[in-house]
Structure formats: structure tokens, C-alpha cells
Amino acid sequence: MAKIKWLFVASLLIMLVALPLLGACGEEEAPPPEGPPPPVEYTLYVGGCFALTGAYAEDMAASLAGYEDYIAWVNENKILAPWYPDKTIPDNVTFEVLWRDDELNVEKVLSIYEELKDAGLMVERVSGSPQALALMNLLNEDRIGATSAAAGPYLLSPPKTIFTNYPIYTDDCAAFADWFLENWTEDRAPRFAFLTADNAMGRGVVTDELKAYLTSIGYEIVGEQYVPLVPTAPPTTQLLWLKDNGVDACFGVMINPGSQPTVKEMNNLNMGPDKAYKITFGCATPSHIQVFVPAMGEEGNGFVVAGGYASWDDTGVGMTFANQLLAANRPDKVGAMHIMYVDGIIEAMTQVEALRLAMLEVPVEELTPADVLEYGFYRIKSLDIGGITSTPLTYGPADIEGVDEVRIQQVQDGKIVDLGTYPCHHIYKHQ
Amino acid sequence: MALPSGTFNQSYAQDMAIFRTKTQWILLFAFLAFLFTCPLYSGDRILTILTIIGITVISVHGLNILTGYCNQISIGHAGFMAVGAYTSGMLTAHLGWSFWAALPCAALMAGLVGILFGLPSLKVKGFYLIMATIAAQFIIIWFILQFRNITGGGDGLAVPRPEIGDFVFKSKASYFYLVMIFACLATFAATNIVRTRAGRAFIAIRDNELAAEVMGVNLWAYKLLAFFIGCVFAGVAGALLVHYVAFATVDQFPFMNSVWYLGMLIVGGMGSTAGVIFGVVSLKLLDELVVIVGPMLAVVVSPQAAASLSLIMRGLIIIIFLIFEPRGLAHRWQMVKAYYRLWPFSH
């Protein structure tokens, strides 16, 4: 009985204390807001896989830096680019870069792909040829659009959902061949050979379709030679083969650690456009001329790069914007940044534009990757990159190659010289 | 086999049993039940990781038979996987064969190529055999790249997904089941192969070649048999991998994978079936962990430096195991079991 009495008294005391408190809480409650509720904040992810370990580590680190700086700028300014004040981003939408290092490892990229998809990434990024080959079917089945730092012809057999911002390597080669033929003065047919990296990227350029094109415009195809992606010794044997077979022009897909030693050895063997043995060597854009020239100087004279970006000192709005971003975010890197920083900006801009276009059709909260592909990537038409790429970018279900022309640049007197643009012939491998 | 305290073998069957007590059977079924119900509560990402782990387990079982049991060190295992992968890929893509018919051919072809590259094993061993198997890796990849008309060369080869009737193994869950069934069969086969006459011959060769020969073990035949069996496992794993991605490319079989497979054996414990599973799971999970931790660390160091963590961690772990626990995680697991085996008796 005594226990019940105490329980009753304790309950009474609790009620006495709690009731005024509850009442006070009620008094302090804010009045219901007038007008529409504040908009819900949404974070949309951009980015994807970056091969930060391996042969492309330098390229990818610069590209990631470009992504991060551009996205920070977009979040601050809420427009797509300084020259696109009308392409606005909703105030309640913020972008965030989501990235993972795939080590150029196919098995790893598969699980990363699933992880990023689960995390809500509605766009993707492919960092190299092995990853592109591994992911292209999955991306197509899942209807996810991806930007790509690889531009092999395999992406177009048939076109799927990986979009490039520089030309397909076979188109680079065709444009190089067009340019070389324009300047060919001898009566005989020029002799052409492939001198390319010994991996999926490098071998991607050696296709029957491209050979047929080169033959059709008057070349005599001699053969092909392969150099390790990162040569551990000068490619003397390969170069002497070119010499022995009287090759006039050779082309390949290499990265700078491949093209620089090749050109050095060419000089040692007295081979080049202005040397005793006349030969012109060209590479597709993974051998960035903006990286090549500072490293090689006049030693690189005569080397040609097809499909590259504008040079750092280009006065167009695109490069000016890139330089401003760099100066604002990484002042110590001004004048020393890898050109793939610009690729990061372009890719991020493409992904943001795809998401922005999709948001015009579908409310942000209902957005799906398929919407971003259909209403975003496929509707990007003439996206001006401020002159960084050879032409504005245009994509569609059958058009994954963003540009329509190939920029040809050559090293002359230790400087980058633009030799003009040549049309993309859309030479793809058909399986 | 060490038995729990108070349990004694009273027949030959009991002596040979892999799972001897009810508790072991219950634990096995609980594990299998957990494994095969994973798709019910796991997302696509976890299923992808588990599928890749399953494929790697099959491959490393083969390497374990070759290296762990027979002491024929191979650093060309990814190359042998490529043989199986491209055999199955070409048969299904070009000739329209069913995956189920192509898979045994892939296994057989990988085994035969294994025998070919195993031929030097009678004359050379140790470091020299390693060099011979490294050559296998590069020669195989070179051949695949040269015969581009049938292999697709550097552009790769589109490969159809496995089918049974109208059912296509397209979803993550369905392929997970397919791989896990093969992984379980591979584990079962690997466990029993080493209990056969051939398995005992492998172990005899590993422990002392001269003594094995004196006992009547045909070194040449058994070494080649080890290469054949090890590469059959690799062939099956390679085929499963390319049909999973629906694409075959030489970049799926890089040289470094061959090195890491050996690293998995070191971490798990050479000459132990359980060690294979421990090694593969631990290094694959470490990989996934680093993938997630990398971007977090990028706040402190550059993304490039953070990303390199993966290689450093893997290398460091292999060194640590080589120094402090050369018998691998499997040996640690045995010690843990031994500690509890005496319970409730203290000694």
C-alpha cells in the first residue's frame, strides 16, 4: 500500500514538472510559415572512375583537379560557363564530385561501377580503354551516359553510351593523313606505317577500315610496329624497320612516356621531317602536345599531334576560363599543369549540362540515369567549349564522338603551331 | 585431421571425412545458406564483389595445386585464364556454341596450354621456372593480339552471356549463383584432388623432389599433371570472367594479376584450400576498402598519393605475412581452432 502511495506521489510530481514544460514548449513553437516552404536542397553527383594509379596517373590526377575546380565554380556561380549565362543551375541543386581510383584494373572497375551507381551517380566516367571495354555493355544495359578519357574505335561498334570530347583515334589518323598528303610534293605514293603503343589503346588505331581509307586517298600501307606503352629501352628496332622500309609518314596512339623517347631516338637515328632520313611522325591526342613541348623543346621539332586541345596560351574564352580556374585554385600549378586539367573541365561541363538538360524535363527528385541519358546527353547539341575542343560538342544516340573536326598541331622551333582542322571521317571498326 | 576434444575416429570412413562432427556440418550448411541467400539482402555492388571473389577463388585454387602443393611456381596464371576466356569467347561468339559446351573446351584448352608451358618444369625449377611461366603470360597475350581476325585483337571480343533455355544469366544475382556453384565445386575438387594418389605425389614433389623420385613418383608426369589441373581451374575462371563482362579483352588478364594471385596464396597460406579462400577474400576486401578510403584521404594528401595506397597496402601486407606468418591466414585459423578444440579442458 505504501508503495502505491509513493508511486502516486511520484507520478503527481512528474506531471507537475512536465506539464508547464510542455506548455512552455508549445508557447515557443514557431508560427506556421507563410508562403511556399523553402525548396529542398539536392546534391547531384558527377565524376566516376579515375585511373590514379598506373601509366595514366598524371593525366587522371590533372583531370580530377579540373573536375573539382570546375564544380566548385559552378556551385558558386550557378551557371554552366562564363559564356553561357543563360544556362543556369537551379539554386537548390549542388554538384559534388564522386571519384574512385580503378587502377586501370578491369575487375576493380566492375565493383566501383556498382558502388558509384548505388551512391546515386547518374552519370559515369571512363578513364581508359580497358575500363571502356569492360563497362560499355553494362553502361548501355543500365542506360547510363558516361564521358570518356579514352577514344578508341571500339566505342562505336555500335555506338553505345560512352561519349568522347576528342576525336576517335582512327579519325585522328585519317586527319593526319589528309594533312600530310596536302603537303606531299613527290610523284610517288607516300609510304605509311603505324608506329603505335602495344596495348588496347595503341592497337585500336590499326583497323582494316582505316587502312582502306588510307589506301583510297593514295597511301601505300607498309605495315605496323609496336612500342611498349612506357618503353623501357629506346625503340631503335622499330624505327630502323621504318627506315629500312622507306616509310614517309607514321602514326600511332601513345602517351607522352611513349612518344618522347620515340622522338628522341628518331633524332639519334637522324630521322625526322628536317633530318637526313625524311619521315613525319604523328600521334593521337593522348600524347598531349602541351606536355610534350615543355619536356622536349626544340628536340621535338616536327612531331605532330592530331585531335588535341587548344594550347594553354590560346586566347579563346575556354582556355582563359581554364587559366582563371587554375590561378584561383592552384596558383602553384600555373604554367606547370597537365593539359588533362582541361579535359576534366570539359568532362565535368558535359556531365553538368546533361544533368541540367534532364532537369528541364524531369523534376530533380525523380531524375534517373536513363533520363539523364535520353534528355541530357542525347540532347547536347553544339555545346560550345570556348574553343578548347576543335568544334563544339554534339551528341546523339548514333553520335558519341563529340567533335566533328580534328585539330592538327606540330612542334616547330620548340613551340606549338596550329596547322588547322580537318574533318572527322568517322572511320570506325565494324565488328 | 585434428579433432575436437573427446572425438575419436573409429573407422576408415571417419578417418577420411572432411567434415567429421555435426558442428562442422552445421557450420558448413550455415555458411552455404548465408552465401546463397546473399542476393536477398545484398545490392549489386556486394554481388559484384562476391562474384569477382568467386571467380578469383577458382583461379587461385588452380594456382594452389600447382604452386602450393606441387611447388611449381607460376607467374603466368592470368595468361592461362586468358586461354580459357578466349576459347570460350570464340566458340560462343563465332561458332554460336552454348556456354555449357564451350566451358569444358575452355578448361581443356587452358590445361593443354598449361602442359605445353609446363614442359620445361622437369629441367628447370625455382627462379628459372618462374621466368618460363612469365614468358607464358606474354606469349599467350601476344598470340591473342596477333590473331585479331578471330580474337578481336586489341579491340576485344563481344561475348554472349550464358543461357539455359530461355533463361539468360544477365542479372547480378543469377551470375552470382552461377559463379558460386562453380566456386563451391572448385573448392570441393581442390580439396579432394590433394587427397588422391596424384595429390600425395604433388606433396611429395613439393617436400623433396629427389625423395619423391626415389619412392617411385614419376616427376615428369606429375608435374605436367599439376600444370594441367592448375590451368584447367584457370581456364574455367577466365571463361566465367569474360562471360560475366560479356566482353573479352587482353586487358582483363594483366601480368600483375598473376603476381597478385601468388600474393593471395602467400597471405592465405600455400598448400591449403582454406588458405586460398582466406587469401582471396582478404586481399579483395582490402582492395575495396582502399577504394573507399582513398577519396577520404585525398582531403589530407593529393588524390594521386591517396590512390597509391592500394599498391602500398597490398605489398606491405604480403611482406608482413612473409616475415611474420609465412604459413598464412590458414595457419592462424588452425591455431584459433586448436585453442578452442581443448575446451573445456585446459590441456
Tab-separated table of N, CA and C in Angstrom, chain A residues 30 97 153 169 188 194 197 209 224 239 245 257 275 281 283 299 301 318 343-344 360 366 427:
chain	number	residue	atom	x	y	z
A	30	ALA	N	7.284	27.958	-33.240
A	30	ALA	CA	7.233	28.984	-34.280
A	30	ALA	C	5.898	28.928	-34.993
A	97	VAL	N	31.675	16.132	-56.655
A	97	VAL	CA	32.485	15.182	-57.441
A	97	VAL	C	32.660	13.890	-56.640
A	153	PRO	N	38.222	3.242	-81.278
A	153	PRO	CA	37.137	2.985	-82.230
A	153	PRO	C	36.151	1.923	-81.765
A	169	TYR	N	40.473	7.784	-82.307
A	169	TYR	CA	41.858	7.691	-82.776
A	169	TYR	C	41.965	7.442	-84.292
A	188	ARG	N	55.500	9.940	-106.370
A	188	ARG	CA	55.131	8.590	-105.923
A	188	ARG	C	54.151	8.651	-104.753
A	194	PHE	N	52.116	2.237	-89.271
A	194	PHE	CA	51.672	2.525	-87.899
A	194	PHE	C	52.841	2.293	-86.959
A	197	ALA	N	51.433	2.284	-79.658
A	197	ALA	CA	51.616	1.617	-78.362
A	197	ALA	C	51.068	0.195	-78.405
A	209	GLU	N	39.396	-0.786	-91.717
A	209	GLU	CA	38.638	0.341	-92.275
A	209	GLU	C	39.551	1.542	-92.508
A	224	GLU	N	52.996	-2.300	-89.674
A	224	GLU	CA	52.866	-1.686	-88.358
A	224	GLU	C	53.969	-2.160	-87.409
A	239	LEU	N	62.150	1.718	-85.182
A	239	LEU	CA	62.441	2.886	-86.017
A	239	LEU	C	63.306	2.504	-87.215
A	245	ASN	N	62.207	0.233	-94.530
A	245	ASN	CA	61.066	0.040	-95.429
A	245	ASN	C	60.649	1.332	-96.128
A	257	PRO	N	54.994	9.303	-72.168
A	257	PRO	CA	56.131	8.440	-71.839
A	257	PRO	C	56.514	7.508	-72.978
A	275	LYS	N	65.451	15.986	-91.128
A	275	LYS	CA	66.694	15.235	-90.904
A	275	LYS	C	67.118	14.515	-92.182
A	281	PHE	N	56.349	11.889	-88.021
A	281	PHE	CA	55.734	11.028	-87.003
A	281	PHE	C	54.605	11.802	-86.316
A	283	CYS	N	51.031	11.497	-83.609
A	283	CYS	CA	50.327	10.707	-82.593
A	283	CYS	C	48.944	11.288	-82.345
A	299	GLU	N	63.990	19.773	-79.434
A	299	GLU	CA	64.285	18.371	-79.760
A	299	GLU	C	63.053	17.668	-80.340
A	301	ASN	N	60.972	19.031	-82.489
A	301	ASN	CA	60.550	19.674	-83.744
A	301	ASN	C	60.080	18.647	-84.775
A	318	GLY	N	37.480	29.719	-73.620
A	318	GLY	CA	37.620	28.444	-72.924
A	318	GLY	C	38.926	28.347	-72.167
A	343	ASP	N	40.672	18.648	-69.822
A	343	ASP	CA	39.752	17.533	-70.072
A	343	ASP	C	38.777	17.383	-68.912
A	344	GLY	N	39.294	17.535	-67.687
A	344	GLY	CA	38.420	17.446	-66.510
A	344	GLY	C	37.328	18.502	-66.550
A	360	LEU	N	15.390	19.915	-66.927
A	360	LEU	CA	14.378	20.731	-67.603
A	360	LEU	C	13.157	19.885	-67.970
A	366	GLU	N	12.964	13.205	-59.229
A	366	GLU	CA	12.530	11.999	-59.949
A	366	GLU	C	13.539	11.575	-61.019
A	427	ILE	N	35.698	7.066	-89.254
A	427	ILE	CA	36.189	5.738	-89.659
A	427	ILE	C	36.188	4.852	-88.420
